[in-house]
Structures are given as C-alpha cells and as structure tokens.
Coordinates of C-alpha atoms in Angstrom, one line a residue:
M21 CA -36.6 5.1 -12.9
Q22 CA -35.9 8.7 -14.9
G23 CA -34.0 9.9 -12.1
K24 CA -32.2 6.6 -12.2
R25 CA -30.6 7.5 -16.1
E26 CA -30.3 10.7 -15.3
V27 CA -27.5 9.9 -12.3
M28 CA -26.0 6.5 -14.7
W29 CA -25.7 8.5 -18.2
P30 CA -23.1 10.7 -16.4
R31 CA -21.7 7.5 -15.2
L32 CA -21.0 5.7 -18.0
I33 CA -19.8 8.4 -20.3
A34 CA -16.8 9.0 -17.4
N35 CA -16.4 5.4 -17.4
K36 CA -15.5 5.2 -20.9
I37 CA -13.4 8.6 -21.2
L38 CA -11.4 6.7 -17.7
R39 CA -11.1 3.5 -19.4
R40 CA -9.9 5.2 -22.7
R41 CA -7.2 7.5 -20.6
L42 CA -6.2 5.2 -18.0
G43 CA -5.0 2.9 -20.9
G44 CA -5.1 -0.3 -19.1
N45 CA -1.5 -2.0 -18.2
N46 CA 0.8 0.5 -20.3
F47 CA 3.5 2.2 -18.8
V48 CA 7.2 3.5 -18.8
A49 CA 10.1 1.8 -18.2
D50 CA 13.7 1.9 -19.4
F51 CA 13.5 -1.7 -20.1
P52 CA 10.6 -3.7 -21.4
D53 CA 9.2 -6.1 -19.7
N54 CA 11.6 -9.0 -19.2
T55 CA 9.7 -11.6 -18.1
E56 CA 10.6 -14.0 -21.4
T57 CA 14.3 -13.8 -21.1
L58 CA 13.9 -15.4 -17.1
L59 CA 11.3 -18.4 -18.2
E60 CA 14.9 -20.1 -18.4
I61 CA 15.3 -19.2 -14.4
P62 CA 12.8 -21.8 -12.3
S63 CA 10.2 -20.0 -10.3
S64 CA 8.0 -21.1 -7.1
H65 CA 5.3 -20.2 -9.1
H66 CA 5.7 -22.4 -12.2
Q67 CA 5.7 -26.1 -11.0
S68 CA 9.7 -27.6 -12.3
S69 CA 9.7 -31.2 -12.6
S70 CA 13.7 -30.2 -10.8
P71 CA 12.9 -33.4 -7.8
K72 CA 15.4 -31.1 -6.1
R73 CA 14.1 -26.6 -5.0
D74 CA 14.5 -24.6 -2.1
F75 CA 14.9 -21.4 -1.3
S76 CA 17.3 -18.7 0.5
T77 CA 16.1 -15.4 1.9
Q78 CA 17.6 -11.8 0.7
K79 CA 17.5 -8.6 2.1
Y80 CA 17.4 -5.7 0.4
K81 CA 16.5 -1.7 1.6
V82 CA 13.4 0.1 -0.1
F83 CA 13.4 4.1 0.1
V84 CA 9.4 4.8 -0.2
S85 CA 7.9 8.6 -0.3
T86 CA 4.7 10.7 -1.1
W87 CA 4.5 14.1 -2.0
N88 CA 1.8 16.3 -3.4
V89 CA 3.4 19.0 -5.5
G90 CA 0.0 20.8 -5.6
G91 CA 0.3 21.4 -9.2
I92 CA 3.9 23.3 -9.4
A93 CA 6.0 21.8 -12.2
P94 CA 9.4 20.9 -11.3
T95 CA 12.4 23.5 -11.7
E96 CA 15.5 22.6 -14.0
D97 CA 17.4 22.8 -10.2
L98 CA 15.2 21.3 -7.9
N99 CA 17.2 19.7 -5.2
M100 CA 15.9 15.5 -5.4
E101 CA 19.3 14.1 -3.1
D102 CA 17.9 16.2 -0.6
L103 CA 15.3 13.5 -0.4
L104 CA 16.6 10.5 -1.5
N105 CA 19.2 10.4 0.7
T106 CA 21.2 8.2 -2.0
Q107 CA 25.6 9.2 -1.0
S108 CA 24.2 8.7 2.7
N109 CA 21.9 6.1 3.0
P110 CA 21.3 4.6 -0.6
C111 CA 18.7 1.8 -0.7
D112 CA 18.5 -1.1 -3.7
I113 CA 14.9 -0.3 -5.1
Y114 CA 13.2 3.5 -4.7
V115 CA 9.5 4.3 -5.3
L116 CA 8.4 8.1 -5.3
G117 CA 4.6 8.6 -5.1
F118 CA 3.7 12.1 -6.7
Q119 CA -0.5 13.7 -6.6
E120 CA -1.1 17.0 -7.6
V121 CA 1.7 17.0 -10.1
V122 CA -1.4 18.9 -13.0
A123 CA -3.7 21.2 -11.4
L124 CA -6.6 19.0 -11.1
N125 CA -8.5 21.4 -13.5
A126 CA -11.3 20.2 -15.7
G127 CA -9.1 20.4 -19.0
N128 CA -6.8 17.5 -17.0
V129 CA -8.8 15.5 -16.0
L130 CA -10.8 15.0 -18.9
G131 CA -8.3 16.2 -21.5
S132 CA -5.3 13.9 -22.8
E133 CA -2.3 12.9 -20.4
N134 CA 0.3 15.7 -20.0
S135 CA 3.3 13.3 -19.6
R136 CA 6.0 16.6 -20.3
V137 CA 5.8 16.9 -16.2
S138 CA 6.3 13.1 -15.7
M139 CA 9.5 13.4 -18.0
K140 CA 10.9 16.4 -15.5
W141 CA 10.3 14.0 -12.7
N142 CA 11.8 11.3 -13.6
S143 CA 14.7 13.1 -15.2
L144 CA 15.0 14.7 -11.7
I145 CA 15.2 11.6 -10.1
R146 CA 17.3 9.8 -12.8
T147 CA 20.5 13.0 -12.3
A148 CA 19.6 12.6 -8.1
L149 CA 20.0 8.2 -7.9
N150 CA 22.7 8.6 -10.7
K151 CA 24.7 11.6 -9.6
K152 CA 28.5 9.7 -9.7
A153 CA 30.7 10.1 -5.9
S154 CA 32.5 12.4 -5.3
P155 CA 36.4 12.6 -5.1
S156 CA 36.7 12.5 -1.7
D157 CA 33.7 9.8 -1.6
K158 CA 35.8 7.3 -3.7
R159 CA 39.0 8.1 -1.3
Q160 CA 37.0 7.2 2.1
D161 CA 36.3 4.3 0.0
A162 CA 39.3 3.4 -0.8
N163 CA 40.8 3.0 2.9
K164 CA 38.3 1.5 4.0
I165 CA 38.9 -1.5 2.2
E166 CA 42.7 -1.0 2.3
L167 CA 42.1 -1.0 6.1
Q168 CA 40.1 -4.3 5.9
K169 CA 42.7 -6.0 4.1
V170 CA 44.9 -5.2 7.2
Y171 CA 42.2 -5.4 10.0
P172 CA 39.3 -7.7 8.4
V173 CA 36.2 -6.7 10.1
K174 CA 32.4 -8.1 8.9
D175 CA 31.7 -4.5 8.7
D176 CA 28.1 -3.9 5.9
S177 CA 28.6 -1.0 5.7
L178 CA 31.4 -1.1 3.6
I179 CA 30.1 -3.7 0.8
E180 CA 26.8 -0.9 0.7
S181 CA 29.2 1.9 -0.2
N182 CA 30.6 0.2 -2.7
A183 CA 27.4 -1.4 -4.3
P184 CA 26.5 -0.2 -7.9
R185 CA 25.4 3.4 -7.7
D186 CA 23.1 3.0 -11.5
Y187 CA 19.3 2.7 -11.1
R188 CA 16.5 2.3 -13.8
C189 CA 12.9 3.2 -13.8
I190 CA 11.3 -0.1 -14.5
I191 CA 7.8 1.1 -13.9
S192 CA 6.8 4.7 -14.2
K193 CA 2.9 5.4 -14.2
Q194 CA 0.7 8.7 -14.6
M195 CA -3.8 8.8 -13.9
V196 CA -4.0 12.8 -14.3
G197 CA -2.5 13.7 -11.3
V198 CA -1.2 11.1 -9.6
L199 CA 2.1 9.4 -11.0
V200 CA 4.5 6.3 -9.6
S201 CA 8.2 6.1 -10.2
V202 CA 9.6 3.0 -9.4
W203 CA 13.8 2.7 -10.0
V204 CA 15.5 -0.4 -9.2
R205 CA 19.2 -0.7 -8.9
S206 CA 20.3 -1.8 -12.5
D207 CA 22.4 -5.1 -11.7
L208 CA 18.6 -6.3 -10.0
H209 CA 17.0 -5.4 -13.4
R210 CA 17.8 -9.0 -14.6
Y211 CA 15.5 -10.2 -11.6
I212 CA 12.3 -7.9 -11.8
R213 CA 9.3 -9.9 -13.5
H214 CA 6.1 -9.5 -14.2
P215 CA 6.3 -5.5 -13.6
S216 CA 2.1 -4.4 -14.4
V217 CA 0.1 -1.3 -13.4
S218 CA -3.9 -0.6 -11.8
C219 CA -5.4 2.5 -11.8
V220 CA -8.4 3.3 -10.4
G221 CA -10.8 6.6 -10.2
C222 CA -12.8 7.0 -7.7
G223 CA -13.1 11.6 -7.6
I224 CA -15.6 13.5 -9.7
M225 CA -18.9 11.6 -10.1
G226 CA -16.9 8.2 -8.3
C227 CA -15.0 7.5 -11.0
L228 CA -12.9 10.0 -12.9
G229 CA -9.3 10.5 -11.6
N230 CA -9.0 13.8 -10.3
K231 CA -9.0 11.5 -7.6
G232 CA -8.1 7.7 -6.4
S233 CA -4.9 6.0 -7.3
V234 CA -2.1 3.9 -9.2
S235 CA -1.1 0.8 -8.0
V236 CA 2.2 -1.2 -9.0
R237 CA 3.2 -4.6 -9.1
F238 CA 6.1 -6.5 -10.1
Y239 CA 8.3 -8.9 -8.5
L240 CA 11.5 -9.7 -7.3
H241 CA 13.0 -12.9 -7.6
E242 CA 10.2 -15.1 -5.9
T243 CA 8.9 -12.4 -4.0
S244 CA 6.0 -10.4 -5.5
F245 CA 5.7 -6.6 -4.3
C246 CA 2.7 -4.3 -4.1
F247 CA 2.9 -0.1 -4.1
V248 CA -0.3 2.2 -4.1
C249 CA 0.2 5.4 -4.3
G250 CA -3.8 7.2 -3.5
H251 CA -5.1 10.5 -3.5
L252 CA -8.2 10.6 -1.1
A253 CA -10.9 12.5 -0.4
S254 CA -10.1 16.2 0.6
G255 CA -11.7 18.6 2.9
E256 CA -11.8 18.6 6.8
K257 CA -15.4 19.0 7.7
E258 CA -16.9 17.0 10.3
G259 CA -17.7 13.4 8.7
D260 CA -15.7 13.8 5.6
E261 CA -13.5 11.2 7.1
K262 CA -16.1 8.7 5.7
H263 CA -15.5 10.1 1.6
R264 CA -11.6 8.8 2.7
N265 CA -12.7 5.8 3.9
S266 CA -14.6 5.0 0.7
N267 CA -12.3 5.9 -1.8
A268 CA -9.6 3.4 0.4
A269 CA -12.3 1.1 0.3
E270 CA -13.1 1.6 -3.4
I271 CA -9.0 1.1 -4.4
L272 CA -8.3 -2.0 -2.9
S273 CA -11.5 -3.7 -4.2
R274 CA -11.4 -2.5 -8.0
T275 CA -7.5 -2.9 -7.7
S276 CA -7.0 -5.3 -10.2
F277 CA -3.8 -6.7 -12.1
P278 CA -3.7 -9.7 -14.6
R279 CA -3.1 -13.1 -13.8
G280 CA 0.0 -14.1 -15.9
P281 CA 0.2 -16.7 -18.7
S282 CA -0.3 -19.7 -15.7
L283 CA -3.2 -18.0 -14.0
D284 CA -1.2 -17.9 -11.0
L285 CA 0.4 -14.2 -10.1
P286 CA -1.5 -12.1 -7.6
R287 CA -4.9 -10.3 -9.0
K288 CA -5.6 -8.0 -5.7
V289 CA -3.3 -5.6 -3.8
L290 CA -3.4 -7.9 -0.6
D291 CA -2.4 -11.1 -2.3
H292 CA 0.8 -10.3 -2.9
D293 CA 4.3 -10.8 -0.7
R294 CA 5.1 -7.6 0.3
V295 CA 2.4 -4.4 0.0
I296 CA 3.0 -0.7 0.5
L297 CA 0.1 2.6 0.6
L298 CA 1.8 5.6 0.0
G299 CA 0.1 9.1 -0.7
D300 CA -2.1 12.2 -0.2
L301 CA -4.4 10.3 1.9
N302 CA -6.0 13.4 3.6
Y303 CA -6.7 12.7 7.4
R304 CA -7.4 15.4 8.7
I305 CA -7.2 16.1 13.4
S306 CA -10.7 16.0 15.2
L307 CA -9.7 19.7 16.8
S308 CA -10.7 23.1 16.4
E309 CA -8.3 25.3 14.5
A310 CA -7.4 27.4 17.2
T311 CA -6.4 24.3 19.7
T312 CA -4.4 22.0 17.1
R313 CA -2.7 25.2 16.0
S314 CA -1.2 25.8 19.3
L315 CA -0.5 22.4 20.1
V316 CA 1.5 22.3 16.6
E317 CA 3.1 25.4 17.9
K318 CA 4.2 23.6 21.3
G319 CA 5.7 20.2 19.4
E320 CA 3.1 18.3 21.4
W321 CA 3.0 15.5 18.7
D322 CA 1.3 12.4 20.9
V323 CA -2.1 14.8 21.6
L324 CA -2.0 16.1 17.9
L325 CA -2.0 12.1 17.4
E326 CA -4.7 11.1 19.7
N327 CA -7.0 13.2 17.3
D328 CA -5.2 11.8 14.1
Q329 CA -8.2 11.0 11.9
L330 CA -6.5 7.8 10.4
K331 CA -5.1 6.3 13.7
T332 CA -8.4 7.0 14.7
E333 CA -10.0 4.8 11.9
L334 CA -6.9 2.3 11.9
T335 CA -7.6 1.5 15.8
E336 CA -11.8 1.3 14.8
G337 CA -11.8 -0.7 11.8
H338 CA -13.1 1.2 9.9
V339 CA -10.4 1.5 7.4
F340 CA -7.0 -0.3 6.0
D341 CA -8.3 -3.2 8.8
G342 CA -4.7 -5.0 9.5
W343 CA -2.8 -1.9 8.2
L344 CA 0.5 -0.6 10.0
E345 CA 2.6 2.6 10.2
G346 CA 5.6 3.6 12.3
V347 CA 5.5 6.4 14.6
I348 CA 5.7 9.8 13.8
K349 CA 7.5 12.6 15.4
F350 CA 7.5 14.7 12.6
R351 CA 5.9 18.2 12.4
P352 CA 2.6 17.8 10.3
T353 CA 2.7 17.9 6.3
Y354 CA -0.1 20.5 5.6
K355 CA -0.5 22.9 4.6
Y356 CA 1.9 25.9 4.4
F357 CA 2.6 29.0 2.1
P358 CA 4.3 28.2 -0.7
N359 CA 8.2 29.2 -0.3
S360 CA 7.9 29.3 3.3
D361 CA 7.9 27.5 6.8
V362 CA 4.6 29.1 7.3
Y363 CA 1.3 27.4 8.1
Y364 CA -1.4 28.7 6.2
G365 CA -3.6 30.8 8.7
C366 CA -1.2 31.8 11.0
V367 CA -0.7 35.1 9.6
Q368 CA -2.8 37.7 7.8
G369 CA -4.1 35.8 4.4
R370 CA -6.0 37.9 1.5
K371 CA -9.3 38.1 1.7
G372 CA -11.4 35.0 0.9
E373 CA -8.2 32.9 0.6
K374 CA -9.5 29.6 2.9
R375 CA -7.6 28.8 6.4
R376 CA -6.3 24.9 6.6
T377 CA -5.9 23.7 9.9
P378 CA -2.2 21.8 9.9
A379 CA -2.1 18.1 9.0
W380 CA -0.8 14.7 8.9
C381 CA -2.1 14.3 5.3
D382 CA 0.8 12.5 3.6
R383 CA 1.3 9.0 4.4
I384 CA 2.9 6.3 4.7
L385 CA 1.5 2.2 5.5
W386 CA 2.6 -1.0 5.4
F387 CA 0.7 -4.3 5.5
G388 CA 1.8 -8.1 6.3
Q389 CA 4.6 -9.8 6.9
G390 CA 8.5 -9.3 5.4
L391 CA 9.0 -5.9 5.8
K392 CA 10.6 -3.6 8.6
Q393 CA 10.7 -0.2 8.9
N394 CA 13.7 1.6 9.7
Q395 CA 12.8 5.0 9.2
Y396 CA 9.7 7.4 9.2
S397 CA 10.4 10.9 8.0
R398 CA 9.7 13.9 6.4
G399 CA 11.6 16.2 3.6
E400 CA 11.4 19.7 3.9
S401 CA 11.4 20.9 -0.1
K402 CA 8.9 24.5 0.3
L403 CA 8.3 24.0 -3.4
S404 CA 4.6 23.5 -3.0
D405 CA 2.1 23.5 -0.1
H406 CA 2.5 20.0 1.5
R407 CA 5.8 18.4 2.9
P408 CA 7.0 15.2 1.7
V409 CA 7.0 11.9 3.5
W410 CA 9.7 9.7 3.6
A411 CA 10.1 6.0 4.4
V412 CA 13.1 3.3 4.5
F413 CA 12.3 -0.6 4.6
T414 CA 14.5 -3.7 4.8
T415 CA 12.4 -6.6 2.8
E416 CA 13.1 -10.0 3.5
V417 CA 12.8 -11.3 -0.9
D418 CA 12.6 -15.9 -1.4
V419 CA 15.9 -16.4 -3.8
L420 CA 15.0 -19.8 -5.7
R421 CA 18.0 -22.5 -5.4
T422 CA 18.0 -25.3 -8.1
S423 CA 19.8 -28.8 -6.8
K424 CA 22.8 -27.8 -9.3
G425 CA 23.6 -25.0 -6.2
F426 CA 22.6 -22.9 -8.9
D427 CA 21.6 -19.3 -7.0
S428 CA 18.7 -16.9 -9.0
C429 CA 20.0 -13.9 -7.1
Y430 CA 24.2 -14.9 -8.4
C431 CA 24.8 -13.5 -4.9
L432 CA 24.6 -10.1 -6.9
S433 CA 22.6 -8.7 -3.7
H434 CA 24.1 -7.1 -1.3
R435 CA 23.5 -8.5 2.5
L436 CA 21.7 -5.9 5.3

C-alpha cells in the first residue's frame, strides 16, 4: 500500500498542474465563438418546425501540415509560403500543427505557457496566407476573365483564382510544445460553429504535456470536423512502438469536447464527420541503421515502408484501426542536422552525440468518409531536424436549405 501511495502522489500533483495549465476550453481566435450569432440559421442538430428541410453538398479544399520545429523559434524572415503554397494552390481551410515549438525542458513543461512563440508562428502564417497577389497574377486573372467572356467554358481554376484570399484564425491552441492553428477564408467564418479544443497530456508520469495532443473541433455548415495534432513517445529501441501505440490509445480515449447546450454535439474524436490526425508520431523503421541508410541513399521507399512501424501496426490492427494514410513517395523526414540536407550519423559528429536512423516520424492520417486526399508530400525548410509534411484534401460538407429556397452557403464557397 505504501508503494502505491508513492506512485499516486506524484501523479495527483501532476494532474493538478496539467489541468491548471491546459486551461480547459480556452483558445485564441480572430473572432469570438459565433455560435450564438448563427442561431437563426436552422441546424440539423436542432429540431426545426419547418415542414421541409433538405441538404446540398458542397466541396472544400483543406490544407493540413505537421512540423516538429525542434524548439527553434522562427526567424522574422522565415518563408511560410513555400510550405503553404497559397499562390498556386489556394485552399479554403488551413490546419497547421507544430511540435516542440518550445524546448521540452522542465521549465517549459511545468512552468507557465510561453505564448510569445505561438504568437510569432501565427503572425508568420497570417502574413503568408494573406499575401496579396502580385500585379502579374492580377493581369493573368484579368486575361482569363476576358477570354472566358469570348469563349465561355467551365473552368474551376478561374473561380479559384478569383476567390477571396483573406484568411482568419478560428482556433489557435498551445499545450507546452504542441501548437495547432486553424485558418479559414474570411467569407466562410460566418458558417463556422461550435469551435472547441481538447488537450491530452501523456508524457512524464503519463499525464504531463511534453507528449500528448491538442485536438480542435468545429462545424462548417452542418458537417463536424476534428483535427488531432499529436506528439507520441520517442525512442528507436525494440518495443518502443508499443509506447507510441499506448499514447495513441490514450489520446483517442481521453480527448473529449463539450456536448453543447442541447447535448447533441459530438464528444469523442471518432464521433465527428471528418477526422484528420497529424503530428510527430515518432514511428521508426524496423531495420538496422546501416541497412536503413543504404536503402535511403538508393531511394528504395517500398522496401523501407514494408518495415515502417506505423504501417505494420496499422496492418496488424494494433493502433488506429480503420484509419487511412496516403502513399508516401518522399524521403524520410527525420533526423537531419539543422540547416542541412544531411541525416544524423552520415558524417562524423561530435563525441558522444546520439546517432539517429532516418524515419518517417511525421505523418498525416484520416478516418471516415467524405475525405479524399489529393496530395501528400513534404516541405524542405531546414529550420529544424525534421522536415514538415503536408497534405491537401477535398472534403464534402452538408449545407442546409430551407423551404423558402434559402441556402445557408449563399453560394459563397467555390465548387471544386
């Protein structure tokens, strides 16, 4: 019994610290929660006396990225446009997840939240997303419009190029080193409802925030979205993947959102209509370091992926049962010497420096119907020892119509 108390007391203290620091449902946004302002729009989650209610389906593009920045604060001149690719491939929603935005030392894990770092990242994101089109881009758009008048054709790229490129943050939440920032086209903001966050710490003592997740939830029109940004247990010893599986199970079981005033909103991750997981999941390659490096140099991705721990655990049903991942056709994203294209261990390092086998630590998965992944790739920023990973999805969204023909989307969203 004495031994049990010795284990429980640190856990109880840690839980109190964690609950205080995670701050419940608070988050940063450009606008307050506008749920109340949308009550005049009928919702499928609140019964209406209207005799006729039907839905249309709208498609949107969603950009998702994950990046472990290794505790390195971004410089003022960091170019986020290379990652976001807003000029050539604009999307409607941008979800950016970061890990280790601060160093995972005791002061940051147990101390007060350092919001200055998240503010700096959000400032860089805002600048990149809202960069105005260049004069040459505007001339090209004008030429397309004139050509369309003479030779009218259905060209979705025309609509995309002229869509508003003004984005606003609807949710930004940090837990120790994990940061999630969600941005939408400003004309879509009025259709965002019930934004919420849920933080799960599963690091030191199983509950501190050096490892864990920040999850965000919101509705776009009548469809619920949940994005889970995770940072799972590290380590490349045999059996370490079991710790990562345990972290993943904890995150899915402990993540919980408010049910709303009518108790009809989705509470758990998998209760949502569209679910995407992003993060430094830390799964490694189950081959020797020498073999892995040799295969990486030859670009033998298929052989490496046959031994990828996450692929194996997914196939065997040990974790993320029913989740999907796109085809990986890019180099392993970890671990690089900062400011270089050289993996750790490929050159003579400092005495006592740990060697790290290349791996696809940084991943994006999704669950359920209504999502189609169009792209899955990585960025090439050399800021940290990880490369960012990004994906673009097309998603279907239910839009409510009324008997008077009122369409809650007002045709503001462009079709893909």
